[in-house]
Short mmCIF file of C-alpha atoms and ligand atoms in Angstrom, two decimals:
data_model
loop_
_atom_site.label_atom_id
_atom_site.label_comp_id
_atom_site.label_asym_id
_atom_site.label_seq_id
_atom_site.Cartn_x
_atom_site.Cartn_y
_atom_site.Cartn_z
CA MET A 1 90.11 105.09 45.59
CA ILE A 2 92.63 106.05 48.49
CA LYS A 3 91.55 104.40 51.42
CA VAL A 4 91.35 106.89 54.81
CA PHE A 5 91.62 106.12 58.38
CA GLN A 6 90.16 108.85 60.53
CA TRP A 7 91.89 109.51 64.76
CA GLY A 8 90.48 111.49 66.57
CA LEU A 9 86.65 112.50 66.11
CA GLY A 10 85.83 116.51 67.31
CA ALA A 11 85.12 119.60 66.00
CA MET A 12 87.99 118.81 63.23
CA GLY A 13 87.81 115.26 62.83
CA GLY A 14 84.18 114.86 63.09
CA GLY A 15 84.23 117.40 59.90
CA MET A 16 86.98 115.13 58.47
CA ALA A 17 85.13 112.12 58.00
CA ARG A 18 82.00 113.97 56.84
CA LEU A 19 83.84 115.75 53.97
CA VAL A 20 86.04 112.04 52.84
CA ARG A 21 82.53 110.28 53.06
CA GLU A 22 81.42 112.61 49.98
CA ARG A 23 84.45 112.77 48.11
CA PRO A 24 84.45 110.47 45.31
CA GLY A 25 87.58 108.97 44.97
CA LEU A 26 88.25 108.38 49.21
CA VAL A 27 86.62 105.99 50.90
CA LEU A 28 86.30 105.32 54.67
CA VAL A 29 87.53 102.28 55.91
CA GLY A 30 88.17 103.56 60.09
CA ALA A 31 88.12 105.28 62.60
CA PHE A 32 89.65 106.13 66.10
CA ASP A 33 89.04 108.07 69.06
CA ARG A 34 90.16 107.86 72.88
CA ARG A 35 86.57 108.42 73.86
CA VAL A 36 85.50 104.68 74.98
CA GLU A 37 82.14 106.42 74.79
CA PHE A 38 82.59 106.66 70.89
CA GLN A 39 84.48 102.93 70.36
CA GLY A 40 82.24 100.18 69.48
CA ARG A 41 79.79 102.58 67.91
CA ASP A 42 79.18 103.08 64.20
CA LEU A 43 81.60 106.09 62.63
CA GLY A 44 78.34 107.54 61.12
CA GLU A 45 76.38 107.96 64.38
CA VAL A 46 79.40 109.55 65.99
CA ALA A 47 80.09 112.26 63.77
CA ALA A 48 76.62 113.10 62.23
CA PHE A 49 76.32 111.44 59.22
CA GLY A 50 72.93 111.57 59.47
CA GLY A 51 72.82 107.80 59.09
CA ARG A 52 74.96 104.71 59.78
CA CYS A 53 78.08 104.18 57.15
CA GLY A 54 79.24 100.57 58.39
CA VAL A 55 82.69 101.46 59.58
CA CYS A 56 83.07 101.04 63.39
CA VAL A 57 84.63 103.40 65.77
CA CYS A 58 87.40 100.98 66.73
CA SER A 59 89.17 100.91 70.50
CA ASP A 60 92.58 99.56 69.37
CA PRO A 61 94.20 101.37 66.61
CA LEU A 62 97.22 99.71 65.74
CA ALA A 63 95.60 96.72 64.83
CA GLU A 64 92.48 98.35 63.29
CA LEU A 65 95.28 100.64 60.80
CA GLN A 66 96.73 96.58 60.34
CA LYS A 67 93.76 95.16 59.36
CA CYS A 68 92.28 97.95 57.38
CA LYS A 69 95.59 98.93 55.63
CA PRO A 70 94.67 102.71 54.83
CA ASP A 71 96.84 105.17 52.25
CA VAL A 72 96.44 108.30 54.33
CA THR A 73 95.65 108.75 58.02
CA LEU A 74 94.12 112.16 59.15
CA LEU A 75 95.04 112.97 62.66
CA ALA A 76 92.83 115.26 64.78
CA THR A 77 93.74 114.93 68.05
CA GLY A 78 96.22 117.47 69.66
CA SER A 79 98.21 120.61 68.63
CA TYR A 80 101.87 119.53 70.14
CA VAL A 81 104.29 117.14 69.24
CA LYS A 82 104.84 115.84 72.58
CA ASP A 83 101.24 114.67 72.47
CA VAL A 84 100.57 112.86 68.75
CA TYR A 85 104.34 111.93 68.58
CA ALA A 86 103.69 108.69 69.78
CA ASP A 87 100.21 108.20 67.41
CA LEU A 88 102.70 109.61 64.89
CA LYS A 89 104.98 106.48 65.07
CA CYS A 90 102.07 104.22 65.47
CA ILE A 91 100.66 105.36 61.84
CA LEU A 92 103.85 105.49 60.15
CA ASN A 93 104.60 101.79 61.78
CA ALA A 94 101.52 100.70 60.64
CA GLY A 95 102.71 101.75 56.87
CA SER A 96 99.84 104.55 56.46
CA ASN A 97 100.70 107.91 54.89
CA CYS A 98 99.70 110.72 57.59
CA ILE A 99 98.13 114.20 57.34
CA THR A 100 97.76 115.77 61.06
CA ILE A 101 96.55 119.39 61.79
CA ALA A 102 98.36 119.58 65.25
CA GLU A 103 100.18 122.82 64.75
CA GLU A 104 103.69 122.35 66.16
CA MET A 105 103.86 119.42 63.12
CA ALA A 106 103.36 122.25 60.70
CA TYR A 107 107.30 122.86 60.80
CA ALA A 108 108.69 120.96 63.16
CA TRP A 109 112.16 121.18 62.14
CA GLN A 110 114.00 123.89 64.44
CA SER A 111 111.16 123.78 67.51
CA HIS A 112 111.62 119.82 67.48
CA PRO A 113 114.41 118.76 65.49
CA GLN A 114 115.26 115.61 67.37
CA GLU A 115 111.49 114.24 66.75
CA ALA A 116 111.26 116.02 63.44
CA HIS A 117 114.25 113.60 62.30
CA ASP A 118 113.03 110.34 63.50
CA LEU A 119 109.28 110.85 62.30
CA ASP A 120 111.45 111.73 58.83
CA ALA A 121 113.89 108.58 59.18
CA LEU A 122 110.86 106.41 60.02
CA ALA A 123 108.43 107.48 57.32
CA HIS A 124 111.98 107.21 54.92
CA ARG A 125 111.83 103.62 55.93
CA ARG A 126 108.78 103.42 55.38
CA GLY A 127 108.54 104.71 52.22
CA ILE A 128 105.33 106.88 53.17
CA THR A 129 104.86 110.77 53.76
CA LEU A 130 103.79 113.10 56.49
CA LEU A 131 102.49 115.97 56.57
CA GLY A 132 101.43 118.52 58.83
CA THR A 133 99.00 121.11 57.63
CA GLY A 134 95.86 122.99 58.76
CA VAL A 135 94.67 126.75 58.37
CA ASN A 136 97.22 128.27 60.60
CA PRO A 137 99.59 127.19 60.81
CA GLY A 138 99.93 125.59 57.51
CA PHE A 139 98.03 128.43 55.54
CA VAL A 140 96.97 131.31 56.07
CA LEU A 141 99.91 132.98 57.75
CA ASP A 142 103.06 131.01 56.11
CA ALA A 143 101.97 129.36 53.04
CA LEU A 144 99.94 131.64 51.65
CA VAL A 145 102.51 134.43 52.81
CA VAL A 146 105.32 131.99 50.82
CA MET A 147 103.45 131.70 47.87
CA LEU A 148 102.85 135.56 47.78
CA SER A 149 106.68 136.21 47.81
CA GLY A 150 106.98 134.42 44.39
CA VAL A 151 106.33 137.80 42.58
CA CYS A 152 108.82 139.72 44.45
CA GLY A 153 112.32 140.22 43.87
CA ARG A 154 113.64 140.95 47.23
CA VAL A 155 111.23 141.18 50.26
CA ASP A 156 112.34 143.22 53.60
CA SER A 157 109.86 142.41 55.83
CA ILE A 158 106.48 140.32 56.49
CA PHE A 159 103.20 141.90 58.47
CA ALA A 160 100.39 139.48 58.48
CA SER A 161 97.33 139.32 60.29
CA ARG A 162 94.52 137.49 61.20
CA VAL A 163 91.59 138.34 62.60
CA ASN A 164 89.00 135.54 63.50
CA ASP A 165 86.21 133.93 64.88
CA LEU A 166 86.77 130.91 67.22
CA SER A 167 83.52 129.76 67.26
CA PRO A 168 83.68 126.97 65.40
CA PHE A 169 86.57 125.00 67.44
CA GLY A 170 86.26 122.66 70.16
CA PRO A 171 86.86 122.46 73.94
CA THR A 172 90.72 122.00 73.10
CA VAL A 173 91.35 125.36 71.68
CA MET A 174 88.34 126.87 73.83
CA ARG A 175 90.74 125.98 76.44
CA THR A 176 93.98 126.83 75.14
CA GLN A 177 92.59 129.92 74.50
CA GLY A 178 91.58 130.96 77.64
CA VAL A 179 87.89 131.62 75.96
CA GLY A 180 85.97 131.58 79.51
CA ALA A 181 87.99 132.14 81.68
CA THR A 182 88.21 135.31 83.87
CA PRO A 183 90.93 137.67 83.72
CA GLU A 184 92.61 136.55 86.65
CA ALA A 185 92.64 133.18 85.40
CA PHE A 186 93.96 133.98 82.25
CA ALA A 187 96.65 135.52 83.68
CA ALA A 188 97.67 132.64 85.64
CA GLY A 189 96.98 130.68 82.86
CA LEU A 190 99.57 132.12 80.83
CA GLU A 191 102.10 132.26 83.96
CA ASN A 192 101.31 127.89 83.64
CA GLY A 193 101.25 127.42 80.61
CA THR A 194 97.97 126.12 80.59
CA ILE A 195 96.55 129.27 77.95
CA VAL A 196 99.46 129.90 75.30
CA GLY A 197 97.00 131.63 72.57
CA HIS A 198 97.63 130.41 68.96
CA ILE A 199 99.85 127.43 68.67
CA GLY A 200 101.86 127.73 65.84
CA PHE A 201 103.54 131.41 65.70
CA ARG A 202 107.02 129.40 66.27
CA GLN A 203 106.85 127.00 62.80
CA SER A 204 105.07 129.49 60.67
CA MET A 205 107.74 131.68 61.51
CA ASP A 206 110.50 129.04 60.81
CA MET A 207 108.53 128.01 57.67
CA MET A 208 108.40 131.46 55.87
CA ALA A 209 112.14 132.07 57.33
CA ALA A 210 113.26 128.72 55.67
CA ALA A 211 111.56 129.46 52.40
CA LEU A 212 112.95 132.84 52.10
CA GLY A 213 116.77 131.95 53.47
CA TRP A 214 116.38 133.85 56.33
CA MET A 215 118.06 132.97 59.88
CA LEU A 216 116.23 133.79 62.30
CA ASP A 217 118.37 135.02 65.27
CA ASP A 218 114.96 135.25 67.96
CA ILE A 219 111.31 134.91 67.84
CA GLN A 220 109.47 136.90 70.75
CA GLU A 221 105.55 136.71 71.57
CA GLU A 222 103.05 138.76 73.44
CA ARG A 223 99.27 137.77 74.80
CA GLN A 224 97.04 139.98 75.98
CA PRO A 225 93.10 138.82 76.76
CA ILE A 226 90.57 140.25 74.73
CA ILE A 227 87.54 141.20 77.58
CA SER A 228 84.24 140.59 76.41
CA ARG A 229 81.85 143.44 76.95
CA THR A 230 78.93 141.43 75.84
CA GLN A 231 77.49 138.22 76.60
CA ARG A 232 78.85 135.47 73.55
CA ILE A 233 77.41 132.05 73.22
CA ALA A 234 79.38 129.82 70.81
CA PRO A 235 78.95 125.81 70.57
CA HIS A 236 81.32 124.74 73.19
CA VAL A 237 81.53 127.72 75.38
CA ARG A 238 79.29 130.62 76.80
CA VAL A 239 81.21 133.79 78.05
CA GLU A 240 79.72 136.60 79.91
CA PRO A 241 80.24 140.22 80.21
CA GLY A 242 83.70 140.72 81.87
CA GLN A 243 85.02 136.99 80.87
CA VAL A 244 87.90 137.27 78.36
CA ALA A 245 86.36 136.10 75.22
CA GLY A 246 90.14 135.05 73.42
CA CYS A 247 94.09 136.15 72.92
CA ARG A 248 95.44 138.61 71.11
CA HIS A 249 98.92 137.10 70.33
CA MET A 250 101.61 138.70 68.63
CA ALA A 251 104.93 137.37 67.16
CA ARG A 252 108.23 138.82 66.00
CA GLY A 253 111.02 137.29 64.18
CA LEU A 254 114.26 139.02 64.32
CA CYS A 255 117.26 138.95 61.41
CA SER A 256 119.99 140.65 62.93
CA GLY A 257 118.26 142.31 65.71
CA LYS A 258 116.04 143.90 62.82
CA VAL A 259 111.85 142.57 62.63
CA VAL A 260 111.75 140.90 59.50
CA ILE A 261 108.59 138.99 60.30
CA GLU A 262 105.99 140.43 62.35
CA LEU A 263 102.69 138.40 63.06
CA GLU A 264 99.50 139.36 64.44
CA HIS A 265 96.44 136.91 65.12
CA PRO A 266 93.61 137.94 68.00
CA GLN A 267 91.11 134.99 68.33
CA GLN A 268 87.88 135.62 69.65
CA VAL A 269 84.43 133.87 70.06
CA CYS A 270 81.60 135.93 68.23
CA PRO A 271 83.49 139.12 66.97
CA GLU A 272 80.80 140.05 65.72
CA ALA A 273 79.21 140.71 69.02
CA GLU A 274 81.12 143.84 69.16
CA ASN A 275 80.99 144.68 65.86
CA MET A 276 84.76 143.67 64.89
CA ALA A 277 85.51 142.45 61.65
CA THR A 278 87.30 139.42 60.59
CA GLY A 279 89.89 139.35 57.59
CA ASP A 280 93.10 137.88 56.99
CA MET A 281 95.85 140.23 56.05
CA ILE A 282 99.31 139.78 54.15
CA ARG A 283 101.91 143.12 53.44
CA ILE A 284 105.19 142.16 52.21
CA GLN A 285 107.94 145.09 51.72
CA GLY A 286 109.92 144.41 49.21
CA ASP A 287 110.23 145.47 45.28
CA PRO A 288 107.13 145.52 44.49
CA SER A 289 105.57 145.74 47.73
CA ILE A 290 102.36 143.40 47.90
CA GLU A 291 99.40 144.30 50.35
CA MET A 292 96.28 141.39 50.41
CA HIS A 293 93.30 141.51 52.40
CA ILE A 294 90.86 139.01 52.63
CA HIS A 295 87.60 139.73 54.14
CA PRO A 296 86.10 138.07 56.18
CA GLU A 297 88.69 135.45 57.27
CA ILE A 298 89.13 132.23 55.88
CA PRO A 299 86.81 130.52 58.43
CA GLY A 300 88.94 128.63 60.30
CA GLY A 301 87.29 125.30 61.20
CA LYS A 302 85.61 124.82 57.89
CA ALA A 303 89.25 125.44 56.11
CA THR A 304 91.47 123.33 58.46
CA VAL A 305 88.82 120.36 57.71
CA ASN A 306 88.69 121.26 53.96
CA LEU A 307 92.42 121.44 53.13
CA ALA A 308 93.51 118.62 55.20
CA VAL A 309 90.98 116.68 53.09
CA ASN A 310 91.79 118.29 49.87
CA MET A 311 95.79 117.44 50.57
CA ILE A 312 95.18 113.22 50.34
CA PRO A 313 95.72 112.66 46.98
CA ALA A 314 98.85 114.76 47.65
CA VAL A 315 99.89 113.27 50.22
CA ALA A 316 99.46 109.43 48.70
CA ALA A 317 101.38 110.44 45.71
CA ALA A 318 104.48 112.43 47.04
CA ARG A 319 107.88 111.57 47.87
CA PRO A 320 108.53 110.27 51.31
CA GLY A 321 109.59 111.41 54.40
CA LEU A 322 108.40 114.09 56.66
CA LEU A 323 106.94 116.98 54.42
CA SER A 324 105.57 120.66 54.77
CA MET A 325 103.42 122.85 52.63
CA LEU A 326 107.02 124.10 51.15
CA GLU A 327 107.01 120.75 49.41
CA LEU A 328 103.56 119.70 47.90
CA PRO A 329 101.64 120.91 45.09
CA ILE A 330 99.78 123.93 45.54
CA PRO A 331 96.77 123.16 47.72
CA ARG A 332 93.52 122.54 45.58
CA MET A 333 90.16 121.44 46.16
CA THR A 334 89.99 118.08 44.44
CA GLN A 335 86.55 116.88 43.61
CA GLY A 336 87.12 113.25 42.25
P1 NAD B 401 88.51 118.66 69.55
O1 NAD B 401 88.99 118.90 70.99
O2 NAD B 401 87.14 119.16 69.28
O3 NAD B 401 88.42 117.50 69.40
C1 NAD B 401 89.83 116.42 69.83
C2 NAD B 401 89.35 114.85 69.39
O4 NAD B 401 90.46 114.08 69.48
C3 NAD B 401 88.33 114.45 70.50
O5 NAD B 401 87.39 113.69 70.26
C4 NAD B 401 89.37 113.79 71.81
O6 NAD B 401 88.58 112.80 72.32
C5 NAD B 401 90.30 113.05 70.62
N1 NAD B 401 91.63 112.52 70.97
C6 NAD B 401 92.29 113.82 71.81
N2 NAD B 401 93.64 112.51 72.02
C7 NAD B 401 93.76 111.68 71.02
C8 NAD B 401 94.33 110.56 71.19
N3 NAD B 401 95.52 110.57 71.63
N4 NAD B 401 93.97 108.93 70.31
C9 NAD B 401 92.84 109.08 69.89
N5 NAD B 401 91.68 110.23 70.07
C10 NAD B 401 92.09 111.75 70.62
O7 NAD B 401 89.86 119.48 68.72
P2 NAD B 401 89.26 119.91 67.44
O8 NAD B 401 88.61 121.42 67.42
O9 NAD B 401 89.23 119.26 66.73
O10 NAD B 401 91.25 119.95 67.17
C11 NAD B 401 92.14 119.27 67.21
C12 NAD B 401 93.05 119.50 66.97
O11 NAD B 401 93.70 120.23 66.06
C13 NAD B 401 93.02 120.45 68.24
O12 NAD B 401 94.95 120.32 69.05
C14 NAD B 401 93.42 122.15 67.50
O13 NAD B 401 94.37 123.25 68.33
C15 NAD B 401 94.53 121.58 66.40
N6 NAD B 401 93.70 122.35 65.08
C16 NAD B 401 94.94 122.70 64.08
C17 NAD B 401 94.88 123.60 63.49
C18 NAD B 401 95.97 124.37 62.41
O14 NAD B 401 95.40 124.90 61.49
N7 NAD B 401 96.94 123.59 62.04
C19 NAD B 401 93.46 124.00 62.65
C20 NAD B 401 92.39 123.35 63.44
C21 NAD B 401 92.64 122.71 64.97
#
């Protein structure tokens, strides 16, 4: 049995806890969320298992990690290295392998070299593995592209697009995408950094460039509001006509002045409300050129939960260090 600790019990963390509980070979041994109203309660009640499970949501994660000694901790709390760095160090110091879905941890070597080296060194000292993953970054617009390039003799350029439904995500994602904002508040949010669109283009670009042996000399990003013409109601947000339903975010990676990677990610809640078809598309120009379409899009919430849990056995068995999806075995659904 692989012992699992769930750190963060929001939309993603709650789903991970439910899936871990169902998987033979995995056992939940502890959980933490900074929300005081969760602490001291049975995890089964907090994460909607449909009954109690005998695991209490703790208020002191370090003490709890030291007590229950998990093999793998799933961290589903925030997006940025600055927000998860201290918690990652606590998890690694407690001797637990860790899988985080923080977007900036999917490939932090170029964007946060100091933190990446510190975490890598700590993981090596403790003989444990730290993996950043998730549907995107971590899979659709990077690892999957890299895998497709494996049948190419030459890659000249990459274009990949993900048109997705943000509805299943929690309040953190709604806020950072500007969902429900007025166009004016969206513009102000972009200006003051509270609205950021998709987090992780930089990490996806860096991961693909590293895999393909490209040196990117510039990454350019552009964000536009997607204004709703209809009312849209998602579990964590309500959007009125004229308000922002999401963010059209684009990024270009340049090599010697030439665009070699182009990523496009219009994300919104309830795209079906305006007959918008969702899907993932990857086009590699090279020898041979490859074009792959997935319709509808791989569902982000479910995919992130499933991928994080599916990576548990691989992470438990991996070599020590800070790893990315490039270094682990091909992801797979692992039943037991
Ligand atoms: P959410 O807002 O629903 O839940 C976050 C939970 O974490 C909340 O319960 C909050 O109380 C808790 N939390 C925050 N900081 C904490 C801390 N330091 N210690 C303990 N608990 C803490 O968000 P979500 O939809 O579950 O997503 C979680 C994070 O994962 C977000 O930052 C999101 O952007 C990211 N994410 C990444 C991917 C990916 O593909 N890599 C996919 C989905 C979500």
